Tab-separated table of C-alpha atoms in Angstrom:
chain	number	residue	atom	x	y	z
A	1	MET	CA	18.638	56.118	-18.282
A	2	LYS	CA	15.320	55.601	-16.652
A	3	ALA	CA	14.307	52.823	-19.179
A	4	ALA	CA	17.672	51.079	-18.664
A	5	THR	CA	17.271	51.085	-14.983
A	6	ALA	CA	13.636	49.691	-15.230
A	7	ALA	CA	14.811	46.950	-17.481
A	8	ILE	CA	17.522	45.853	-15.202
A	9	ALA	CA	15.110	45.759	-12.346
A	10	VAL	CA	12.665	43.570	-14.430
A	11	LEU	CA	15.469	41.180	-15.293
A	12	ALA	CA	16.445	40.943	-11.469
A	13	MET	CA	12.851	40.106	-10.602
A	14	LEU	CA	12.805	37.249	-13.317
A	15	ALA	CA	16.025	36.017	-12.031
A	16	ILE	CA	14.715	35.793	-8.427
A	17	CYS	CA	11.674	34.035	-9.499
A	18	LEU	CA	13.657	31.452	-11.474
A	19	VAL	CA	16.068	30.557	-8.571
A	20	PRO	CA	13.671	28.384	-6.846
A	21	MET	CA	12.892	26.463	-10.070
A	22	GLN	CA	16.442	25.373	-10.438
A	23	GLY	CA	16.351	23.576	-7.072
A	24	VAL	CA	13.348	21.393	-8.052
A	25	ASP	CA	14.339	17.652	-8.113
A	26	ALA	CA	13.018	15.891	-11.105
A	27	ASP	CA	13.794	12.718	-9.376
A	28	TYR	CA	12.020	12.458	-6.155
A	29	ALA	CA	11.120	9.750	-3.670
A	30	ASP	CA	9.502	9.965	-0.264
A	31	ILE	CA	8.056	8.079	2.561
A	32	SER	CA	5.314	9.496	4.754
A	33	GLY	CA	3.048	8.800	7.602
A	34	ASP	CA	0.672	10.160	10.162
A	35	SER	CA	3.093	9.393	12.891
A	36	ASN	CA	6.557	7.797	13.421
A	37	VAL	CA	5.442	6.333	16.663
A	38	ILE	CA	3.566	2.717	16.782
A	39	GLY	CA	2.507	0.810	19.744
A	40	VAL	CA	4.066	-2.797	20.197
A	41	GLY	CA	2.319	-5.326	18.055
A	42	GLU	CA	0.121	-2.511	16.164
A	43	LYS	CA	-0.079	-1.631	12.639
A	44	ALA	CA	0.275	1.723	10.790
A	45	ASP	CA	-0.094	2.789	7.330
A	46	PHE	CA	2.544	4.779	5.375
A	47	GLN	CA	2.491	6.466	1.860
A	48	ILE	CA	5.508	5.860	-0.571
A	49	ILE	CA	5.899	7.713	-3.787
A	50	TYR	CA	8.333	7.955	-6.625
A	51	THR	CA	8.214	10.810	-9.167
A	52	ASN	CA	10.461	11.388	-12.180
A	53	ASN	CA	10.230	14.423	-14.509
A	54	ASP	CA	13.557	13.881	-16.230
A	55	TYR	CA	11.734	12.352	-19.274
A	56	ASN	CA	9.146	13.548	-21.457
A	57	SER	CA	7.288	10.720	-23.551
A	58	THR	CA	6.819	13.585	-26.296
A	59	GLU	CA	10.510	14.040	-26.750
A	60	TYR	CA	11.616	10.322	-26.408
A	61	GLN	CA	10.619	7.699	-29.080
A	62	ASP	CA	9.160	4.524	-27.814
A	63	PHE	CA	9.304	5.720	-24.322
A	64	SER	CA	8.298	3.661	-21.399
A	65	MET	CA	9.042	3.669	-17.579
A	66	SER	CA	8.440	0.926	-15.079
A	67	ILE	CA	8.833	1.630	-11.351
A	68	SER	CA	9.007	-1.211	-8.642
A	69	TYR	CA	9.785	-1.032	-5.003
A	70	THR	CA	10.837	-3.456	-2.134
A	71	ALA	CA	10.326	-2.563	1.461
A	72	LYS	CA	11.328	-3.864	4.874
A	73	LEU	CA	11.371	-3.126	8.509
A	74	THR	CA	14.693	-3.301	10.271
A	75	ASP	CA	15.246	-3.258	14.059
A	76	SER	CA	17.945	-1.241	16.108
A	77	SER	CA	20.475	-4.070	15.045
A	78	GLY	CA	19.737	-3.692	11.269
A	79	GLU	CA	18.078	-7.217	11.252
A	80	THR	CA	14.765	-7.418	9.229
A	81	VAL	CA	11.643	-7.783	11.157
A	82	SER	CA	9.637	-10.597	9.932
A	83	ASN	CA	6.569	-9.727	8.233
A	84	GLY	CA	7.252	-6.017	9.048
A	85	VAL	CA	5.718	-4.730	5.923
A	86	SER	CA	2.774	-5.404	3.564
A	87	PRO	CA	3.057	-5.540	0.519
A	88	SER	CA	6.775	-5.681	0.758
A	89	SER	CA	7.231	-5.307	-3.030
A	90	GLY	CA	5.022	-4.126	-6.061
A	91	ASP	CA	4.890	-1.728	-8.855
A	92	LEU	CA	4.314	2.157	-8.758
A	93	ASP	CA	2.805	4.631	-11.057
A	94	ASN	CA	4.897	7.689	-11.587
A	95	GLY	CA	3.959	10.290	-9.148
A	96	VAL	CA	1.250	8.355	-7.545
A	97	ALA	CA	1.463	7.387	-3.805
A	98	LYS	CA	1.101	3.862	-2.751
A	99	THR	CA	-0.150	2.836	0.913
A	100	ILE	CA	1.656	0.195	2.648
A	101	SER	CA	1.362	-1.379	6.135
A	102	VAL	CA	3.939	-1.723	8.825
A	103	SER	CA	3.599	-4.205	11.530
A	104	ALA	CA	5.460	-3.229	14.706
A	105	PRO	CA	7.312	-5.985	16.668
A	106	ASP	CA	6.229	-7.151	20.092
A	107	LYS	CA	9.279	-5.288	21.598
A	108	ALA	CA	9.640	-1.659	22.223
A	109	GLY	CA	12.680	-0.084	20.442
A	110	SER	CA	13.893	1.794	17.353
A	111	CYS	CA	13.028	0.566	13.968
A	112	THR	CA	13.471	1.802	10.356
A	113	LEU	CA	11.325	1.463	7.272
A	114	VAL	CA	13.678	1.030	4.378
A	115	VAL	CA	12.136	1.459	0.797
A	116	LYS	CA	14.314	0.817	-2.248
A	117	TYR	CA	12.876	2.172	-5.560
A	118	GLU	CA	14.168	0.690	-8.939
A	119	VAL	CA	13.161	2.563	-12.130
A	120	GLU	CA	13.658	1.043	-15.548
A	121	VAL	CA	13.559	3.403	-18.492
A	122	THR	CA	13.592	2.446	-22.346
A	123	TYR	CA	13.499	4.534	-25.426
A	124	THR	CA	14.612	4.844	-29.094
A	125	THR	CA	17.207	7.159	-30.452
A	126	THR	CA	18.419	7.773	-33.904
A	127	ASP	CA	22.170	7.629	-34.743
A	128	GLU	CA	24.298	9.293	-37.250
A	129	ASP	CA	23.467	6.724	-39.772
A	130	GLY	CA	19.862	7.116	-39.254
A	131	GLU	CA	19.601	3.753	-37.501
A	132	GLU	CA	17.202	3.455	-34.535
A	133	VAL	CA	19.084	2.431	-31.323
A	134	ALA	CA	17.373	1.100	-28.360
A	135	GLU	CA	18.436	2.758	-24.955
A	136	GLU	CA	17.957	1.465	-21.495
A	137	GLU	CA	18.605	3.254	-18.134
A	138	THR	CA	18.186	1.942	-14.574
A	139	ILE	CA	17.788	4.232	-11.671
A	140	THR	CA	17.837	3.069	-8.020
A	141	ARG	CA	16.961	5.109	-4.883
A	142	THR	CA	16.658	4.174	-1.170
A	143	GLU	CA	14.580	5.982	1.277
A	144	GLU	CA	14.396	5.409	5.009
A	145	PHE	CA	11.890	6.285	7.601
A	146	PRO	CA	12.658	6.086	11.234
A	147	ILE	CA	10.032	4.529	13.366
A	148	ARG	CA	9.608	4.412	17.454
A	149	VAL	CA	7.938	1.405	18.711
A	150	VAL	CA	6.626	1.894	22.273
A	151	GLU	CA	4.370	0.267	24.914
A	152	PRO	CA	1.012	2.043	24.914
A	153	ILE	CA	0.029	3.805	28.051
A	154	THR	CA	-3.638	2.795	29.332
A	155	LEU	CA	-5.545	5.671	30.426
A	156	SER	CA	-9.023	5.111	32.106
A	157	VAL	CA	-11.552	6.998	33.848
A	158	THR	CA	-14.722	6.019	35.879
A	159	LEU	CA	-17.902	7.747	34.833
A	160	THR	CA	-21.038	7.938	37.036
A	161	ASN	CA	-24.296	9.412	35.614
A	162	ASN	CA	-25.961	11.643	38.047
A	163	THR	CA	-28.935	12.767	35.617
A	164	ASN	CA	-32.305	11.773	35.534
A	165	THR	CA	-32.035	10.121	32.088
A	166	ASP	CA	-30.150	7.633	30.234
A	167	LEU	CA	-27.198	8.713	28.061
A	168	ASN	CA	-26.553	6.621	24.916
A	169	GLY	CA	-23.437	7.188	22.597
A	170	TYR	CA	-22.233	9.949	24.750
A	171	GLY	CA	-19.079	11.256	23.206
A	172	VAL	CA	-15.920	12.217	25.193
A	173	TYR	CA	-12.187	12.985	24.645
A	174	PHE	CA	-9.230	12.371	26.599
A	175	TYR	CA	-6.999	15.452	27.392
A	176	VAL	CA	-3.116	14.958	28.562
A	177	ASN	CA	-1.398	17.780	30.059
A	178	ASP	CA	-4.396	19.990	29.009
A	179	GLU	CA	-4.106	18.941	25.325
A	180	LYS	CA	-6.992	17.239	23.702
A	181	ILE	CA	-5.881	13.920	21.901
A	182	GLU	CA	-7.595	14.114	18.728
A	183	ASP	CA	-7.910	10.381	18.045
A	184	SER	CA	-9.106	9.539	21.618
A	185	TYR	CA	-12.752	10.032	20.773
A	186	THR	CA	-14.907	7.391	22.105
A	187	THR	CA	-18.695	6.909	23.118
A	188	VAL	CA	-20.240	5.346	26.147
A	189	ASP	CA	-23.573	4.430	27.300
A	190	LEU	CA	-24.529	5.557	30.795
A	191	ASP	CA	-27.788	4.349	32.196
A	192	GLU	CA	-29.570	6.686	34.741
A	193	ALA	CA	-27.419	6.566	37.885
A	194	GLY	CA	-25.244	4.070	36.153
A	195	THR	CA	-21.355	3.759	36.034
A	196	THR	CA	-18.805	2.852	33.356
A	197	THR	CA	-15.286	3.222	32.635
A	198	VAL	CA	-13.894	4.744	29.533
A	199	THR	CA	-10.383	3.523	28.565
A	200	TYR	CA	-7.806	4.899	25.912
A	201	LYS	CA	-4.307	3.558	24.829
A	202	TRP	CA	-1.933	6.440	24.378
A	203	ILE	CA	0.611	5.715	22.199
A	204	THR	CA	3.473	8.376	22.509
A	205	ASP	CA	7.337	8.689	22.658
A	206	SER	CA	7.046	11.540	25.356
A	207	GLY	CA	9.991	11.707	27.709
A	208	ASN	CA	9.941	10.549	31.261
A	209	GLY	CA	8.271	12.607	33.740
A	210	GLN	CA	4.812	13.439	35.566
A	211	TYR	CA	1.788	13.830	33.514
A	212	GLU	CA	-1.904	14.492	34.068
A	213	PHE	CA	-4.922	13.285	32.097
A	214	TYR	CA	-8.706	13.763	32.353
A	215	VAL	CA	-11.870	13.227	30.156
A	216	LEU	CA	-14.285	16.164	28.886
A	217	PRO	CA	-17.377	15.735	26.849
A	218	ALA	CA	-17.068	16.264	23.099
A	219	ASP	CA	-20.213	18.653	23.088
A	220	GLY	CA	-19.296	20.712	25.853
A	221	GLY	CA	-21.490	18.778	28.281
A	222	ASN	CA	-23.280	21.717	30.154
A	223	MET	CA	-26.460	20.118	30.368
A	224	VAL	CA	-25.337	16.844	32.077
A	225	ASP	CA	-24.067	15.963	35.386
A	226	ILE	CA	-21.532	13.167	35.154
A	227	GLU	CA	-19.197	12.526	37.924
A	228	GLY	CA	-15.614	11.968	36.821
A	229	LEU	CA	-15.574	14.440	33.836
A	230	GLY	CA	-12.859	16.964	34.353
A	231	GLU	CA	-11.112	15.094	37.318
A	232	LYS	CA	-7.446	15.131	36.894
A	233	HIS	CA	-5.382	11.960	37.399
A	234	THR	CA	-1.658	11.693	37.656
A	235	PHE	CA	0.721	9.187	36.083
A	236	TYR	CA	4.253	8.876	35.506
A	237	ILE	CA	6.595	7.715	32.574
A	238	GLY	CA	9.787	6.175	33.480
A	239	ASP	CA	11.091	5.989	37.034
A	240	ASN	CA	9.947	9.521	38.221
A	241	ASP	CA	7.661	8.159	40.841
A	242	TYR	CA	10.229	7.907	43.707
A	243	THR	CA	7.558	6.772	46.354
A	244	TRP	CA	8.895	3.260	46.780
A	245	MET	CA	12.509	4.777	46.943
A	246	ILE	CA	11.346	6.859	49.846
A	247	ALA	CA	9.671	4.027	51.456
A	248	LEU	CA	12.850	1.803	51.044
A	249	LEU	CA	14.892	4.606	52.567
A	250	VAL	CA	12.537	4.965	55.542
A	251	ILE	CA	12.975	1.150	56.158
A	252	VAL	CA	16.693	1.440	55.939
A	253	ILE	CA	16.890	4.310	58.356
A	254	ILE	CA	14.558	2.554	60.978
A	255	LEU	CA	16.798	-0.496	60.709
A	256	LEU	CA	19.902	1.572	61.408
A	257	ILE	CA	18.474	3.184	64.300
A	258	ILE	CA	17.312	-0.247	65.754
A	259	VAL	CA	20.946	-1.399	65.174
A	260	MET	CA	22.526	1.644	66.836
A	261	VAL	CA	20.139	1.379	69.837
A	262	TRP	CA	21.022	-2.248	70.186
A	263	VAL	CA	24.680	-1.659	70.004
A	264	TYR	CA	24.590	1.232	72.641
A	265	ARG	CA	22.493	-0.672	75.136
A	266	LYS	CA	24.496	-4.012	74.683
A	267	PRO	CA	26.180	-4.626	78.100
A	268	VAL	CA	30.066	-4.658	78.115
A	269	LYS	CA	31.569	-7.988	79.449
A	270	ASN	CA	34.494	-7.571	81.942
A	271	TYR	CA	37.150	-10.221	81.345
A	272	GLY	CA	39.667	-8.895	84.060
A	273	LYS	CA	43.001	-7.505	83.503
A	274	PRO	CA	45.298	-8.727	80.824
A	275	LYS	CA	47.772	-11.482	82.009
A	276	SER	CA	50.803	-8.868	81.440
A	277	ARG	CA	49.565	-6.804	84.156
A	278	ARG	CA	48.946	-9.553	86.999
């Protein structure tokens, strides 16, 4: 009885291990990139790949497989963006990624990277009479990758060297809402008592609202005295800065008060009694 129970347990464990293997796709295509956000007029690299494990060259006589692709960038209306992808077509090796470059349009909005894969498979089979028969199969797949094109936000900070020495190649990072922007690393040269401005174009699709940014040294910077490091600066994305609206409202209120005072102090003219009462 115990042996039978143990055997059943082993079979159950094997079944559990085999279940994930059944869900593996032998025919696989994908598009990937470091980010789905690109600045207007900027370029970004993406990787495309196609993998097919349905065929084994050892089991198919005279087997061959050719993989080609065509790629395009479309805007929110579905229209193709001119020169949006390079190279826009070519060949692929099975299971090997290829890098393509996407050029964002000069206008912010939503775009889609569309890649169509076409696979041609040929091999030879033997029929019942022993005759060899050439077989051909065509496989097509289309993958889409959404891309957001945005206007970069320029962040800049003025730094002043208060140390008694020149600083060459001094590295700093930008921080937005206390999070370090990894690709914002830049170096500056600061003469003794000199001043310079460090700038970074932040490409993001963060929502509207108030943000804070500042600059910190890449190495900790405990041994230098640079004015401007760590100083927080506020900026807004969208129309969340209501200063101009408040100013306009104040002006409107002042004008209303002036009109009310003028109406109140305006003298009333007496034109006499109406003719019906004379």
